[in-house]
Tab-separated table of C-alpha atoms and ligand atoms in Angstrom:
chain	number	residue	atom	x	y	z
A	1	UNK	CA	0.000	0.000	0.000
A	2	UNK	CA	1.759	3.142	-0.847
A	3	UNK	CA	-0.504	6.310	-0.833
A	4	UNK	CA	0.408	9.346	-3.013
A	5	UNK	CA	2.449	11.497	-1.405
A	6	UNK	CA	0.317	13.337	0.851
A	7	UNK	CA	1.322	16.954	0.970
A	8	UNK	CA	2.510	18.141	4.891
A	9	UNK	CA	1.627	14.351	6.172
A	10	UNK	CA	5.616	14.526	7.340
A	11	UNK	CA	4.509	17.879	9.150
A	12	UNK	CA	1.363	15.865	10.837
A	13	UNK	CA	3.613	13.360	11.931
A	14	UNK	CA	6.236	15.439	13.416
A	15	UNK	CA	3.624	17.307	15.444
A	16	UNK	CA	1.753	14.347	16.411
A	17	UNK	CA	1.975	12.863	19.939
A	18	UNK	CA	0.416	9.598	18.898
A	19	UNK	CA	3.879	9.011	16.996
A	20	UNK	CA	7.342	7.838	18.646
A	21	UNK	CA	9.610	10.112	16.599
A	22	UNK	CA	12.855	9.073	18.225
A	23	UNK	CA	11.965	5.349	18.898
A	24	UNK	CA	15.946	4.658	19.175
A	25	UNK	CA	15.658	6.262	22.275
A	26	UNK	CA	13.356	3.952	23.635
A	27	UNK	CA	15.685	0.831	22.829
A	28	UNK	CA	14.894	-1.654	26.026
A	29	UNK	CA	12.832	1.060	27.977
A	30	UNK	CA	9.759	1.619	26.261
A	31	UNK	CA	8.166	0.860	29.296
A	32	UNK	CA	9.058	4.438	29.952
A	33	UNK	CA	6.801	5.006	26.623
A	34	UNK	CA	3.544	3.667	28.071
A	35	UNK	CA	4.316	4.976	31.658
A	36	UNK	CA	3.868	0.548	32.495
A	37	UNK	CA	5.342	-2.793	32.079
A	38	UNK	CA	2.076	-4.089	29.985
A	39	UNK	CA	3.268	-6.648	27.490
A	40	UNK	CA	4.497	-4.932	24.360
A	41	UNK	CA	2.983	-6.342	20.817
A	42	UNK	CA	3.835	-4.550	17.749
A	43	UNK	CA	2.040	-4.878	14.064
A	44	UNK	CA	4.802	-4.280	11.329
A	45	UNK	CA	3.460	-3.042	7.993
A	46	UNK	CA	0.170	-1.325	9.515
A	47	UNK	CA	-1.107	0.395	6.480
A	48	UNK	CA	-4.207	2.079	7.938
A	49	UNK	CA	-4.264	0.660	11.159
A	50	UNK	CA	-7.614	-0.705	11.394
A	51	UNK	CA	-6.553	-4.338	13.086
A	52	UNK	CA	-4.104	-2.981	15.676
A	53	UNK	CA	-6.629	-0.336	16.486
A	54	UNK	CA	-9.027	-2.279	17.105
A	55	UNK	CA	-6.827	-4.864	19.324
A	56	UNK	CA	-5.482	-2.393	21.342
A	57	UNK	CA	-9.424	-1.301	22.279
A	58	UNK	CA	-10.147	-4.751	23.055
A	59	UNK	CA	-6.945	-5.121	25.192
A	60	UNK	CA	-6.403	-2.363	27.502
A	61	UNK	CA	-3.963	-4.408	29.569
A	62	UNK	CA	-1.660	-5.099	26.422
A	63	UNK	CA	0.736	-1.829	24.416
A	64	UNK	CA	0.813	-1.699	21.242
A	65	UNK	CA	3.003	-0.563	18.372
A	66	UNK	CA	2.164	-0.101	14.697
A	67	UNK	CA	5.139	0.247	12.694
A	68	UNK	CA	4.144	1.672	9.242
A	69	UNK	CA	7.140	2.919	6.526
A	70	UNK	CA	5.376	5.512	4.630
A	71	UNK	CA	4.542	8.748	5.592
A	72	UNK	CA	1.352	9.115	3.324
A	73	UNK	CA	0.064	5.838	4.964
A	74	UNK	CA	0.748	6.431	8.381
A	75	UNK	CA	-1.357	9.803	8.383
A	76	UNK	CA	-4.254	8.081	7.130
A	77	UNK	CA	-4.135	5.748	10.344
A	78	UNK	CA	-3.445	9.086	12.521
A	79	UNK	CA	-6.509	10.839	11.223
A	80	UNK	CA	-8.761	7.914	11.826
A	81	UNK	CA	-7.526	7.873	15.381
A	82	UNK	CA	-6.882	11.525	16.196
A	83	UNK	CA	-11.135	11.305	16.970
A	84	UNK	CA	-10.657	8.500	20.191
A	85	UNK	CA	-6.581	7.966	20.600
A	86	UNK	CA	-5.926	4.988	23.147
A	87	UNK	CA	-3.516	5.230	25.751
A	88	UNK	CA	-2.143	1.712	24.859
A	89	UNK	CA	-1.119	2.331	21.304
A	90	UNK	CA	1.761	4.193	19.907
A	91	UNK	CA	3.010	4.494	16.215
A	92	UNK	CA	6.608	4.239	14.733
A	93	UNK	CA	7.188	5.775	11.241
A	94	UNK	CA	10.475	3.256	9.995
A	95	UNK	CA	11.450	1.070	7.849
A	96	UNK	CA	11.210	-2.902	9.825
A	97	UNK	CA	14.677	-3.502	8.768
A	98	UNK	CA	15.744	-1.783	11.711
A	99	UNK	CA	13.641	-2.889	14.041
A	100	UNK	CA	16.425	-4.724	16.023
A	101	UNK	CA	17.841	-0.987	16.838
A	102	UNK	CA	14.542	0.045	18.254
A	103	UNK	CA	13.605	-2.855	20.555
A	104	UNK	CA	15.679	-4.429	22.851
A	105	UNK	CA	16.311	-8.213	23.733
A	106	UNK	CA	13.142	-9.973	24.176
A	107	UNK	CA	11.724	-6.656	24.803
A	108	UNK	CA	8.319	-7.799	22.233
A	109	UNK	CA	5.829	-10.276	23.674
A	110	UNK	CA	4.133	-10.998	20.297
A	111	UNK	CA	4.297	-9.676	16.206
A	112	UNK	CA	1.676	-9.615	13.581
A	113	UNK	CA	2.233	-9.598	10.289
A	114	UNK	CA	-0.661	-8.588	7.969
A	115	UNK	CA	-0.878	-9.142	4.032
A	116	UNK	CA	2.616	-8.297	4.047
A	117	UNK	CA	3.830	-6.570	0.279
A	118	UNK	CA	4.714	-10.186	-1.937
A	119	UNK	CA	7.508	-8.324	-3.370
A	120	UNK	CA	7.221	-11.305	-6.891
A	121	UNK	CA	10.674	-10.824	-7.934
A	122	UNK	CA	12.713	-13.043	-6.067
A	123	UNK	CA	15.673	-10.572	-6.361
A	124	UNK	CA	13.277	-8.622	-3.872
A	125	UNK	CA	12.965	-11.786	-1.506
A	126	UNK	CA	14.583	-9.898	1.361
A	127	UNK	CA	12.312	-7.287	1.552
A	128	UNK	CA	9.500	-9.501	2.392
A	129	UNK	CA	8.156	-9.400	5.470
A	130	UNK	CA	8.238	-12.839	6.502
A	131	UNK	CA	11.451	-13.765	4.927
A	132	UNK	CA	14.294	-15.474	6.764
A	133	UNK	CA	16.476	-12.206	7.281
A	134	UNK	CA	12.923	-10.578	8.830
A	135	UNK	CA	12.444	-13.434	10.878
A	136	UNK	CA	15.993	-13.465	12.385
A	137	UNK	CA	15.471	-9.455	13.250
A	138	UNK	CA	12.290	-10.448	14.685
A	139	UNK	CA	14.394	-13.410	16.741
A	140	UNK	CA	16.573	-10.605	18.404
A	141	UNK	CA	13.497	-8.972	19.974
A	142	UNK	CA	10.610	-11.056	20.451
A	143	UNK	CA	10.522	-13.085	23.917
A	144	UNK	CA	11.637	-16.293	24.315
A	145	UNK	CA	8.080	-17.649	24.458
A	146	UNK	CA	6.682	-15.144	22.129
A	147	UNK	CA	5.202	-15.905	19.050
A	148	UNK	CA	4.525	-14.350	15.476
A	149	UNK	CA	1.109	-14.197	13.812
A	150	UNK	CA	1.200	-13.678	9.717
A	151	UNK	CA	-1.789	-13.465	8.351
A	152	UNK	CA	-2.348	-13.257	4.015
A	153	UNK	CA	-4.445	-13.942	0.829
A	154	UNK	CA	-1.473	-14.658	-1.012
A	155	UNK	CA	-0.388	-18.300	-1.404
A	156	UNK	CA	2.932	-17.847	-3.087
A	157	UNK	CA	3.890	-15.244	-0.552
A	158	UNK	CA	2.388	-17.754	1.927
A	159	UNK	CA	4.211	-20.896	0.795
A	160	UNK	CA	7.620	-18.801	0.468
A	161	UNK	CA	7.027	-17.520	4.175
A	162	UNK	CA	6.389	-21.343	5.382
A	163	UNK	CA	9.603	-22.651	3.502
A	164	UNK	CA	11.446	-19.779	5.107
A	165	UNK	CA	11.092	-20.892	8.783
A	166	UNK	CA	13.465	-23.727	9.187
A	167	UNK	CA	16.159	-21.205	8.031
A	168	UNK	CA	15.784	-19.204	10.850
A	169	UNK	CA	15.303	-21.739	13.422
A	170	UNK	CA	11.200	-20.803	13.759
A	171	UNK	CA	8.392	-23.812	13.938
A	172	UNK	CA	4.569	-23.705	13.136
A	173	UNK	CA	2.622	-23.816	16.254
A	174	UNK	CA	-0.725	-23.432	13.919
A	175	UNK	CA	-1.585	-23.238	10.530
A	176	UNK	CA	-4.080	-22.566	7.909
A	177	UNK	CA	-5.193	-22.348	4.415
A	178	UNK	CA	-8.688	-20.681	4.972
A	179	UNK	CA	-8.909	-19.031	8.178
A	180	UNK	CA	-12.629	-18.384	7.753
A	181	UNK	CA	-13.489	-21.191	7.703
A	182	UNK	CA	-11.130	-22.667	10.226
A	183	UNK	CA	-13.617	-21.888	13.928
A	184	UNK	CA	-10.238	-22.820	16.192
A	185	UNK	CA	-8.113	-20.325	14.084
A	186	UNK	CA	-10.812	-17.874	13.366
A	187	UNK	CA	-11.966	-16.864	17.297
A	188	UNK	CA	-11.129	-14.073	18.129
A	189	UNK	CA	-9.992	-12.727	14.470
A	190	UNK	CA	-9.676	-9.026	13.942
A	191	UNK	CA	-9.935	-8.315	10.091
A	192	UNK	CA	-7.428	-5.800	8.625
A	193	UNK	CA	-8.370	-3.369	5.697
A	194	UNK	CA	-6.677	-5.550	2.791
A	195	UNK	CA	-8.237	-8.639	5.153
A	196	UNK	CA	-12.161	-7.474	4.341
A	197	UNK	CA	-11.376	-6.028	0.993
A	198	UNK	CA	-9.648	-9.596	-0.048
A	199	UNK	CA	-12.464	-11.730	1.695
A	200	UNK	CA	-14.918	-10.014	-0.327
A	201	UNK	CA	-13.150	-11.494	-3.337
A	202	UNK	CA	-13.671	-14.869	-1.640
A	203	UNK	CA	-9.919	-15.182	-1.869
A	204	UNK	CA	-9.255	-17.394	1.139
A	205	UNK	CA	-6.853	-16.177	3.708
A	206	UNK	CA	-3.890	-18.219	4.655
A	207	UNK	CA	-2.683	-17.618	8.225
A	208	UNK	CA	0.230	-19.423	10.858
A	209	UNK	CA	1.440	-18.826	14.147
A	210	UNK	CA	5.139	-19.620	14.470
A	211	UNK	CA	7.731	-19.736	17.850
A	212	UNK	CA	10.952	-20.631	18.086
B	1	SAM	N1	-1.438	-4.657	7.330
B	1	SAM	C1	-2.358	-3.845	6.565
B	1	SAM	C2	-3.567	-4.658	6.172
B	1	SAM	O1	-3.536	-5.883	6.291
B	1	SAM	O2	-4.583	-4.049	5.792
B	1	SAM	C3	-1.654	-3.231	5.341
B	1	SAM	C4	-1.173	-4.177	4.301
B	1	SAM	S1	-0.233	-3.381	3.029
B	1	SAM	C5	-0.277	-4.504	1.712
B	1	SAM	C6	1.438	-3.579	3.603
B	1	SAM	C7	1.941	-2.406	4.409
B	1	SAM	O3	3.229	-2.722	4.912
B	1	SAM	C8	2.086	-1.121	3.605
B	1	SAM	O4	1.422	-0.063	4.268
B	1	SAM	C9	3.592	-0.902	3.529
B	1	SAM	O5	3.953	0.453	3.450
B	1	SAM	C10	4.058	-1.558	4.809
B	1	SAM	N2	5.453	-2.023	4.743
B	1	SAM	C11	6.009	-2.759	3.765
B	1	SAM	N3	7.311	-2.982	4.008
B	1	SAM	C12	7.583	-2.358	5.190
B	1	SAM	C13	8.764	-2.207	5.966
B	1	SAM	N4	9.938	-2.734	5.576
B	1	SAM	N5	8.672	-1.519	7.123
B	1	SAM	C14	7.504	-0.982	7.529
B	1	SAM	N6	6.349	-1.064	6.818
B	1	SAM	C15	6.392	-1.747	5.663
């Protein structure tokens, strides 16, 4: 999802207080961030910020982070929120392949992946969100016992995420092929905006959970 350029959405961002602008700073203490020791989750590739919006209003007891690369996208989540912001959820402007600079050592309790870009060309592999080189990033922050949720409608990007995890030392702890139909997998399942647009489609959505 890239917006067009949204003119001044940089400006919005810099003035907004929703928004971690220095999230280096935070490295292992983002505790400080919440003003508690709640269990940190973050949602990398947010777009619009519909799903971790809603979690984090269902889950007062939980933080969250959405971590969202473009600008033009990340106001569009900002002005949806600006209305009712939630104490419990915080936004990061980056791109993910730093995330190992912005959270420290099993400092993240859980990640979600959503309909993460495919990226076809396989000279682009490493950009994917799911790929082995993500996964070991998200290995050097997510707790010991924490696990990764990925969530997408598309199966090549699917079946390229599931040979990935024996590179990086990851194992399914559940997995599906059509989540809406799957009642175990499907309770408690917040759609995302590509999620209910994709649905519509009847494309099925693929989804695992994965630990180490
Ligand atoms: N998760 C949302 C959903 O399911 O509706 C949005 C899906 S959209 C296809 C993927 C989003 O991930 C885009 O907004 C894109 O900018 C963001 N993204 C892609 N690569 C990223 C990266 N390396 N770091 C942060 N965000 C990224």
């Amino acid at each position: 999802m890239r917006l067009r350029n949204i003119q001044g959405s940089r400006d919005v961002i810099a003035q907004s207080p929703l928004v971690v602008h220095e999230p280096r700073q935070y490295r292992d203490e983002w505790k400080e961030a919440f003003g508690n020791d709640h269990p940190i989750r973050i949602e990398v590739g947010m777009g619009k910020g519909k799903f971790i919006y809603q979690l984090a209003r269902l889950n007062p007891q939980i933080n969250y982070i959405g971590i969202e690369k473009y600008s033009s996208v990340l106001l569009r989540a900002l002005q949806k929120m600006e209305d009712e912001p939630l104490p419990n959820l915080l936004f990061i402007r980056m791109d993910a392949e730093e995330i190992s600079e912005v959270f420290g050592r099993e400092e993240v309790d859980r990640i979600y992946l959503n309909f993460s870009d495919p990226w076809p060309k396989d000279r682009y592999a490493k950009r994917r969100l799911p790929s082995r080189e993500f996964l070991k990033r998200y290995d050097s922050i997510l707790k010991k016992d924490g696990v990764l949720e990925f969530k997408t409608d598309n199966r090549e990007l699917f079946d390229f995420a599931l040979l990935e995890l024996p590179f990086a030392g990851w194992e399914i702890v559940s997995v599906t092929y059509d989540l809406h139909h799957d009642e175990e997998m499907m309770a408690g399942n917040i759609m995302t905006e590509y999620e209910e647009r994709f649905s519509a489609q009847g494309n099925p959505i693929c989804k695992y959970i994965i630990k180490r």
